[in-house]
Amino acid sequence: MVTYRTDGMPRRGFLAGAASAAALGVLGLGTAGCGGSGGGGTKAARIGWVEPKTGRLAAAYKPIYVGARLALEDIEAAGGLLGEAVRVTEHDDKGSPAGQPAVAQRLIRDEPAFVVGPTGSSQVLASVTALARAKVIQSAWGGAELLGDGDRFPYHYQLVYNTAQQARVAARFLREVRGLRKIGIIVENSEFGTSIRDAVVATLRNDYSTEPVAVEVFEVDASDMTPFVRNLERAGVDGLGLFTGQPQATILILRAMAASGFQPVIVSHDLNYIDALGEFPRPLLDGFFGTTYRGLTYSGREKPSAEVRELVERINAHPDTGGLGYSAVTSPYYDYLMLMAEVVEDTGTTDPAKLKAALDKVSGYAGIRAKVSFTAKQHSGIADEDITIGTLMSAKEPESLGGVLRRRADGM
């Protein structure tokens, strides 16, 4: 159920929970035709979709859109949007920041009610800048803090934790929970990498009165991480922030560490377990942690909700998941589309201005991963308390439900 703030007080929308297709169906919505023009002469409600179908990121990013496809199934089963069929217009951005303005122009011509994607902070920044001028509602997977600035990007809504939040939880884990003092950083050269590097440096400086002992920046297509890892080892790093959206880069960094016997405690951006990790010594992997959503973790006392377990089962069964269920479940797109379906129904319109007015008052929406709240100025919707640290190797535990969920790190 969506709750809105009205004159400082919350007001509940009249739809039930995020994944409740049955509750949507009670409203008597019409027949949906996701991906098509709809049937029975009904007008299609358009949703724009930006995804790399080709290019070097296509395979890695495909699982990220599984949640969105499952949400479309739920919306279709519930009868579409306001009794209208749903038509998805998909655009291939090739994972390129430079191509976003052209993709945005095609999207604008489609006149969508709202847009899913793109993915990757550099791509997102280019996209939201272009789409903002047309006042198109959008949610994309980019963690850079500025993407949640409602003044700068009034029509973009960030349903992921941002780099400032990520930096705070990573620093707290390394400094306070693990008691480490020589913190190093290694990041990719991208909008995300720059944002998280600056956020970690600022957090260490402002909250712990210290500086990182080493900061390494690599190009996203780097083929040898040995020089960067050597610099970290020489600096005596015992706690490392490893932030990249490229699984291959993580493998190359770990390979260089294994070759030298360097085994710091790692906090990463990515907790996907892929087969290539099997080549590394277990002590190195046991020291590998990552930021994640509290609702997608388990501990000795806490288990994931029934809604999370149901979604994980559907993710595991989807052909596009390809063994990267962690990417699929942490993606913002399921929560985004289910939230938008409820806001559209509550407002009775797909008019962007009215949708924006409602979104800016969303308070504590119960998404699958975390609660979501927005104000007109604050479009970063995830609260700090919903962010935690998970362990990589828990992907091998039965409780992970096929390697999708993660055990919460001790002390978190």
PDB file of C-alpha atoms in Angstrom, residues 149-365:
ATOM      1  CA  ASP A 149      18.709  15.401  -6.098  1.00  0.00           C
ATOM      2  CA  GLY A 150      15.079  16.367  -6.703  1.00  0.00           C
ATOM      3  CA  ASP A 151      15.976  19.964  -7.532  1.00  0.00           C
ATOM      4  CA  ARG A 152      18.488  19.008 -10.198  1.00  0.00           C
ATOM      5  CA  PHE A 153      16.566  16.024 -11.608  1.00  0.00           C
ATOM      6  CA  PRO A 154      12.919  16.606 -10.644  1.00  0.00           C
ATOM      7  CA  TYR A 155      11.536  13.722 -12.745  1.00  0.00           C
ATOM      8  CA  HIS A 156      14.086  11.036 -11.831  1.00  0.00           C
ATOM      9  CA  TYR A 157      13.486   8.822  -8.775  1.00  0.00           C
ATOM     10  CA  GLN A 158      16.358   6.823  -7.281  1.00  0.00           C
ATOM     11  CA  LEU A 159      15.160   3.502  -5.855  1.00  0.00           C
ATOM     12  CA  VAL A 160      18.668   2.335  -4.953  1.00  0.00           C
ATOM     13  CA  TYR A 161      20.910   3.395  -2.106  1.00  0.00           C
ATOM     14  CA  ASN A 162      23.290   6.109  -3.210  1.00  0.00           C
ATOM     15  CA  THR A 163      27.059   6.299  -2.988  1.00  0.00           C
ATOM     16  CA  ALA A 164      27.049   8.457   0.160  1.00  0.00           C
ATOM     17  CA  GLN A 165      24.935   5.855   1.952  1.00  0.00           C
ATOM     18  CA  GLN A 166      27.084   3.051   0.587  1.00  0.00           C
ATOM     19  CA  ALA A 167      30.229   4.793   1.795  1.00  0.00           C
ATOM     20  CA  ARG A 168      28.836   5.235   5.296  1.00  0.00           C
ATOM     21  CA  VAL A 169      27.886   1.591   5.780  1.00  0.00           C
ATOM     22  CA  ALA A 170      31.165   0.348   4.247  1.00  0.00           C
ATOM     23  CA  ALA A 171      33.279   2.638   6.444  1.00  0.00           C
ATOM     24  CA  ARG A 172      31.319   1.698   9.557  1.00  0.00           C
ATOM     25  CA  PHE A 173      31.845  -2.000   8.871  1.00  0.00           C
ATOM     26  CA  LEU A 174      35.570  -1.691   8.215  1.00  0.00           C
ATOM     27  CA  ARG A 175      36.347   0.808  10.983  1.00  0.00           C
ATOM     28  CA  GLU A 176      33.887   0.029  13.752  1.00  0.00           C
ATOM     29  CA  VAL A 177      32.843  -3.586  13.257  1.00  0.00           C
ATOM     30  CA  ARG A 178      36.179  -4.994  12.041  1.00  0.00           C
ATOM     31  CA  GLY A 179      38.406  -2.445  13.802  1.00  0.00           C
ATOM     32  CA  LEU A 180      40.593  -1.782  10.741  1.00  0.00           C
ATOM     33  CA  ARG A 181      42.603   1.413  10.375  1.00  0.00           C
ATOM     34  CA  LYS A 182      44.474   1.320   7.064  1.00  0.00           C
ATOM     35  CA  ILE A 183      41.628   1.749   4.619  1.00  0.00           C
ATOM     36  CA  GLY A 184      42.272   1.691   0.882  1.00  0.00           C
ATOM     37  CA  ILE A 185      40.002   2.291  -2.100  1.00  0.00           C
ATOM     38  CA  ILE A 186      40.016   0.840  -5.617  1.00  0.00           C
ATOM     39  CA  VAL A 187      37.376   2.050  -8.074  1.00  0.00           C
ATOM     40  CA  GLU A 188      36.601   2.065 -11.776  1.00  0.00           C
ATOM     41  CA  ASN A 189      36.988   5.283 -13.770  1.00  0.00           C
ATOM     42  CA  SER A 190      33.307   6.139 -14.221  1.00  0.00           C
ATOM     43  CA  GLU A 191      30.631   8.433 -12.790  1.00  0.00           C
ATOM     44  CA  PHE A 192      29.892   5.770 -10.181  1.00  0.00           C
ATOM     45  CA  GLY A 193      33.578   5.242  -9.388  1.00  0.00           C
ATOM     46  CA  THR A 194      34.206   8.949  -8.916  1.00  0.00           C
ATOM     47  CA  SER A 195      31.103   9.370  -6.774  1.00  0.00           C
ATOM     48  CA  ILE A 196      31.827   6.431  -4.442  1.00  0.00           C
ATOM     49  CA  ARG A 197      35.539   7.325  -4.176  1.00  0.00           C
ATOM     50  CA  ASP A 198      34.701  10.884  -3.124  1.00  0.00           C
ATOM     51  CA  ALA A 199      32.020   9.633  -0.733  1.00  0.00           C
ATOM     52  CA  VAL A 200      34.354   7.173   1.023  1.00  0.00           C
ATOM     53  CA  VAL A 201      37.089   9.800   1.332  1.00  0.00           C
ATOM     54  CA  ALA A 202      34.586  12.303   2.767  1.00  0.00           C
ATOM     55  CA  THR A 203      33.161   9.743   5.204  1.00  0.00           C
ATOM     56  CA  LEU A 204      36.585   8.756   6.515  1.00  0.00           C
ATOM     57  CA  ARG A 205      37.564  12.393   6.862  1.00  0.00           C
ATOM     58  CA  ASN A 206      34.363  13.689   8.441  1.00  0.00           C
ATOM     59  CA  ASP A 207      33.321  10.740  10.598  1.00  0.00           C
ATOM     60  CA  TYR A 208      36.675   9.194  11.533  1.00  0.00           C
ATOM     61  CA  SER A 209      39.168  12.060  11.138  1.00  0.00           C
ATOM     62  CA  THR A 210      41.362   9.988   8.860  1.00  0.00           C
ATOM     63  CA  GLU A 211      42.309   9.586   5.202  1.00  0.00           C
ATOM     64  CA  PRO A 212      42.559   6.485   3.023  1.00  0.00           C
ATOM     65  CA  VAL A 213      46.129   5.178   2.872  1.00  0.00           C
ATOM     66  CA  ALA A 214      45.783   4.443  -0.855  1.00  0.00           C
ATOM     67  CA  VAL A 215      43.340   5.298  -3.652  1.00  0.00           C
ATOM     68  CA  GLU A 216      43.546   3.431  -6.969  1.00  0.00           C
ATOM     69  CA  VAL A 217      41.487   4.176 -10.097  1.00  0.00           C
ATOM     70  CA  PHE A 218      41.434   1.802 -13.079  1.00  0.00           C
ATOM     71  CA  GLU A 219      39.890   2.053 -16.536  1.00  0.00           C
ATOM     72  CA  VAL A 220      36.793  -0.107 -17.010  1.00  0.00           C
ATOM     73  CA  ASP A 221      38.530  -2.062 -19.776  1.00  0.00           C
ATOM     74  CA  ALA A 222      41.769  -2.647 -17.836  1.00  0.00           C
ATOM     75  CA  SER A 223      43.169  -6.133 -18.404  1.00  0.00           C
ATOM     76  CA  ASP A 224      45.791  -6.253 -15.632  1.00  0.00           C
ATOM     77  CA  MET A 225      45.147  -5.108 -12.069  1.00  0.00           C
ATOM     78  CA  THR A 226      48.573  -6.087 -10.741  1.00  0.00           C
ATOM     79  CA  PRO A 227      49.996  -2.523 -10.546  1.00  0.00           C
ATOM     80  CA  PHE A 228      46.952  -1.251  -8.638  1.00  0.00           C
ATOM     81  CA  VAL A 229      46.924  -4.174  -6.216  1.00  0.00           C
ATOM     82  CA  ARG A 230      50.668  -3.833  -5.673  1.00  0.00           C
ATOM     83  CA  ASN A 231      50.190  -0.200  -4.632  1.00  0.00           C
ATOM     84  CA  LEU A 232      47.474  -1.173  -2.157  1.00  0.00           C
ATOM     85  CA  GLU A 233      49.675  -3.878  -0.652  1.00  0.00           C
ATOM     86  CA  ARG A 234      52.649  -1.548  -0.361  1.00  0.00           C
ATOM     87  CA  ALA A 235      50.479   0.956   1.510  1.00  0.00           C
ATOM     88  CA  GLY A 236      49.650  -1.718   4.091  1.00  0.00           C
ATOM     89  CA  VAL A 237      45.917  -1.704   3.367  1.00  0.00           C
ATOM     90  CA  ASP A 238      44.015  -3.980   5.755  1.00  0.00           C
ATOM     91  CA  GLY A 239      40.487  -2.879   4.799  1.00  0.00           C
ATOM     92  CA  LEU A 240      39.579  -2.275   1.148  1.00  0.00           C
ATOM     93  CA  GLY A 241      36.618  -0.639  -0.558  1.00  0.00           C
ATOM     94  CA  LEU A 242      36.368  -2.333  -3.973  1.00  0.00           C
ATOM     95  CA  PHE A 243      33.788  -0.558  -6.096  1.00  0.00           C
ATOM     96  CA  THR A 244      33.067  -1.542  -9.682  1.00  0.00           C
ATOM     97  CA  GLY A 245      30.019  -2.596 -11.642  1.00  0.00           C
ATOM     98  CA  GLN A 246      32.144  -4.884 -13.836  1.00  0.00           C
ATOM     99  CA  PRO A 247      32.341  -8.513 -12.571  1.00  0.00           C
ATOM    100  CA  GLN A 248      35.402  -9.151 -14.746  1.00  0.00           C
ATOM    101  CA  ALA A 249      37.244  -6.287 -13.046  1.00  0.00           C
ATOM    102  CA  THR A 250      36.566  -7.866  -9.651  1.00  0.00           C
ATOM    103  CA  ILE A 251      37.949 -11.188 -10.900  1.00  0.00           C
ATOM    104  CA  LEU A 252      41.113  -9.499 -12.185  1.00  0.00           C
ATOM    105  CA  ILE A 253      41.629  -7.681  -8.878  1.00  0.00           C
ATOM    106  CA  LEU A 254      41.192 -10.888  -6.865  1.00  0.00           C
ATOM    107  CA  ARG A 255      43.518 -12.728  -9.242  1.00  0.00           C
ATOM    108  CA  ALA A 256      46.247 -10.162  -8.605  1.00  0.00           C
ATOM    109  CA  MET A 257      45.647 -10.451  -4.849  1.00  0.00           C
ATOM    110  CA  ALA A 258      45.818 -14.229  -4.920  1.00  0.00           C
ATOM    111  CA  ALA A 259      49.068 -14.113  -6.870  1.00  0.00           C
ATOM    112  CA  SER A 260      50.744 -11.987  -4.198  1.00  0.00           C
ATOM    113  CA  GLY A 261      49.032 -13.452  -1.127  1.00  0.00           C
ATOM    114  CA  PHE A 262      47.447 -10.077  -0.312  1.00  0.00           C
ATOM    115  CA  GLN A 263      44.243 -10.665   1.696  1.00  0.00           C
ATOM    116  CA  PRO A 264      42.633  -7.501   3.082  1.00  0.00           C
ATOM    117  CA  VAL A 265      39.054  -7.416   4.312  1.00  0.00           C
ATOM    118  CA  ILE A 266      37.041  -6.295   1.270  1.00  0.00           C
ATOM    119  CA  VAL A 267      33.758  -4.418   1.039  1.00  0.00           C
ATOM    120  CA  SER A 268      32.471  -4.518  -2.509  1.00  0.00           C
ATOM    121  CA  HIS A 269      29.686  -3.078  -4.641  1.00  0.00           C
ATOM    122  CA  ASP A 270      28.807  -6.502  -6.044  1.00  0.00           C
ATOM    123  CA  LEU A 271      28.035  -9.753  -4.216  1.00  0.00           C
ATOM    124  CA  ASN A 272      27.319 -11.912  -7.251  1.00  0.00           C
ATOM    125  CA  TYR A 273      28.976 -15.310  -6.940  1.00  0.00           C
ATOM    126  CA  ILE A 274      30.171 -16.455 -10.355  1.00  0.00           C
ATOM    127  CA  ASP A 275      32.011 -19.656 -11.263  1.00  0.00           C
ATOM    128  CA  ALA A 276      35.293 -17.830 -11.873  1.00  0.00           C
ATOM    129  CA  LEU A 277      35.535 -17.138  -8.133  1.00  0.00           C
ATOM    130  CA  GLY A 278      36.198 -20.818  -7.536  1.00  0.00           C
ATOM    131  CA  GLU A 279      39.851 -20.390  -8.502  1.00  0.00           C
ATOM    132  CA  PHE A 280      40.672 -18.253  -5.465  1.00  0.00           C
ATOM    133  CA  PRO A 281      41.802 -19.355  -1.990  1.00  0.00           C
ATOM    134  CA  ARG A 282      38.957 -19.667   0.490  1.00  0.00           C
ATOM    135  CA  PRO A 283      40.510 -17.239   3.050  1.00  0.00           C
ATOM    136  CA  LEU A 284      40.484 -14.491   0.412  1.00  0.00           C
ATOM    137  CA  LEU A 285      36.807 -15.102  -0.362  1.00  0.00           C
ATOM    138  CA  ASP A 286      35.863 -15.433   3.317  1.00  0.00           C
ATOM    139  CA  GLY A 287      37.078 -11.856   3.731  1.00  0.00           C
ATOM    140  CA  PHE A 288      34.906 -10.597   0.882  1.00  0.00           C
ATOM    141  CA  PHE A 289      31.783  -8.633   1.885  1.00  0.00           C
ATOM    142  CA  GLY A 290      29.452  -6.231   0.143  1.00  0.00           C
ATOM    143  CA  THR A 291      26.810  -3.585   0.684  1.00  0.00           C
ATOM    144  CA  THR A 292      23.253  -4.836   0.221  1.00  0.00           C
ATOM    145  CA  TYR A 293      19.650  -4.414   1.388  1.00  0.00           C
ATOM    146  CA  ARG A 294      18.740  -5.611   4.861  1.00  0.00           C
ATOM    147  CA  GLY A 295      15.502  -7.117   3.522  1.00  0.00           C
ATOM    148  CA  LEU A 296      17.507  -9.396   1.213  1.00  0.00           C
ATOM    149  CA  THR A 297      19.676 -10.826   4.001  1.00  0.00           C
ATOM    150  CA  TYR A 298      19.228 -13.420   6.717  1.00  0.00           C
ATOM    151  CA  SER A 299      20.838 -14.158  10.066  1.00  0.00           C
ATOM    152  CA  GLY A 300      20.470 -16.723  12.809  1.00  0.00           C
ATOM    153  CA  ARG A 301      17.319 -14.983  14.046  1.00  0.00           C
ATOM    154  CA  GLU A 302      15.936 -13.173  10.988  1.00  0.00           C
ATOM    155  CA  LYS A 303      14.655 -14.675   7.770  1.00  0.00           C
ATOM    156  CA  PRO A 304      13.610 -12.934   4.555  1.00  0.00           C
ATOM    157  CA  SER A 305       9.905 -12.211   4.146  1.00  0.00           C
ATOM    158  CA  ALA A 306       7.532 -14.507   2.287  1.00  0.00           C
ATOM    159  CA  GLU A 307       7.299 -11.864  -0.470  1.00  0.00           C
ATOM    160  CA  VAL A 308      11.074 -11.900  -0.929  1.00  0.00           C
ATOM    161  CA  ARG A 309      11.177 -15.695  -1.050  1.00  0.00           C
ATOM    162  CA  GLU A 310       8.375 -15.771  -3.625  1.00  0.00           C
ATOM    163  CA  LEU A 311      10.148 -13.239  -5.836  1.00  0.00           C
ATOM    164  CA  VAL A 312      13.433 -15.164  -5.557  1.00  0.00           C
ATOM    165  CA  GLU A 313      11.667 -18.320  -6.721  1.00  0.00           C
ATOM    166  CA  ARG A 314      10.366 -16.482  -9.778  1.00  0.00           C
ATOM    167  CA  ILE A 315      13.783 -14.931 -10.464  1.00  0.00           C
ATOM    168  CA  ASN A 316      15.464 -18.338 -10.355  1.00  0.00           C
ATOM    169  CA  ALA A 317      12.938 -19.681 -12.839  1.00  0.00           C
ATOM    170  CA  HIS A 318      13.322 -16.833 -15.326  1.00  0.00           C
ATOM    171  CA  PRO A 319      15.474 -17.597 -18.384  1.00  0.00           C
ATOM    172  CA  ASP A 320      17.145 -14.176 -18.372  1.00  0.00           C
ATOM    173  CA  THR A 321      18.612 -14.605 -14.868  1.00  0.00           C
ATOM    174  CA  GLY A 322      21.554 -16.639 -16.142  1.00  0.00           C
ATOM    175  CA  GLY A 323      23.026 -17.416 -12.730  1.00  0.00           C
ATOM    176  CA  LEU A 324      23.079 -13.763 -11.655  1.00  0.00           C
ATOM    177  CA  GLY A 325      20.099 -13.879  -9.332  1.00  0.00           C
ATOM    178  CA  TYR A 326      21.740 -11.448  -6.941  1.00  0.00           C
ATOM    179  CA  SER A 327      21.753  -8.749  -9.650  1.00  0.00           C
ATOM    180  CA  ALA A 328      18.120  -9.503 -10.396  1.00  0.00           C
ATOM    181  CA  VAL A 329      16.857  -9.293  -6.822  1.00  0.00           C
ATOM    182  CA  THR A 330      18.813  -6.141  -5.913  1.00  0.00           C
ATOM    183  CA  SER A 331      17.674  -4.310  -9.066  1.00  0.00           C
ATOM    184  CA  PRO A 332      15.266  -1.422  -8.382  1.00  0.00           C
ATOM    185  CA  TYR A 333      12.999  -2.146 -11.310  1.00  0.00           C
ATOM    186  CA  TYR A 334      10.486  -4.537  -9.724  1.00  0.00           C
ATOM    187  CA  ASP A 335       9.785  -2.126  -6.879  1.00  0.00           C
ATOM    188  CA  TYR A 336       9.695   0.831  -9.277  1.00  0.00           C
ATOM    189  CA  LEU A 337       7.110  -0.622 -11.652  1.00  0.00           C
ATOM    190  CA  MET A 338       4.884  -1.926  -8.852  1.00  0.00           C
ATOM    191  CA  LEU A 339       5.052   1.459  -7.123  1.00  0.00           C
ATOM    192  CA  MET A 340       4.197   3.236 -10.370  1.00  0.00           C
ATOM    193  CA  ALA A 341       1.230   0.911 -10.956  1.00  0.00           C
ATOM    194  CA  GLU A 342      -0.166   1.868  -7.566  1.00  0.00           C
ATOM    195  CA  VAL A 343       0.500   5.590  -7.977  1.00  0.00           C
ATOM    196  CA  VAL A 344      -1.170   5.567 -11.403  1.00  0.00           C
ATOM    197  CA  GLU A 345      -4.229   3.893  -9.905  1.00  0.00           C
ATOM    198  CA  ASP A 346      -4.311   6.217  -6.893  1.00  0.00           C
ATOM    199  CA  THR A 347      -4.081   9.356  -9.033  1.00  0.00           C
ATOM    200  CA  GLY A 348      -6.294   8.004 -11.808  1.00  0.00           C
ATOM    201  CA  THR A 349      -3.928   9.310 -14.481  1.00  0.00           C
ATOM    202  CA  THR A 350      -0.673   8.807 -16.338  1.00  0.00           C
ATOM    203  CA  ASP A 351      -0.075  12.548 -16.573  1.00  0.00           C
ATOM    204  CA  PRO A 352       3.607  13.106 -15.605  1.00  0.00           C
ATOM    205  CA  ALA A 353       2.945  16.264 -13.575  1.00  0.00           C
ATOM    206  CA  LYS A 354       0.296  14.562 -11.448  1.00  0.00           C
ATOM    207  CA  LEU A 355       2.405  11.435 -11.052  1.00  0.00           C
ATOM    208  CA  LYS A 356       5.328  13.572  -9.914  1.00  0.00           C
ATOM    209  CA  ALA A 357       3.172  15.389  -7.365  1.00  0.00           C
ATOM    210  CA  ALA A 358       2.106  12.041  -5.898  1.00  0.00           C
ATOM    211  CA  LEU A 359       5.588  10.494  -5.962  1.00  0.00           C
ATOM    212  CA  ASP A 360       6.985  13.485  -4.092  1.00  0.00           C
ATOM    213  CA  LYS A 361       4.672  12.580  -1.200  1.00  0.00           C
ATOM    214  CA  VAL A 362       5.293   8.818  -1.074  1.00  0.00           C
ATOM    215  CA  SER A 363       6.128   7.797   2.494  1.00  0.00           C
ATOM    216  CA  GLY A 364       7.300   4.356   3.592  1.00  0.00           C
ATOM    217  CA  TYR A 365       6.149   2.396   0.548  1.00  0.00           C
TER     218      TYR A 365
END
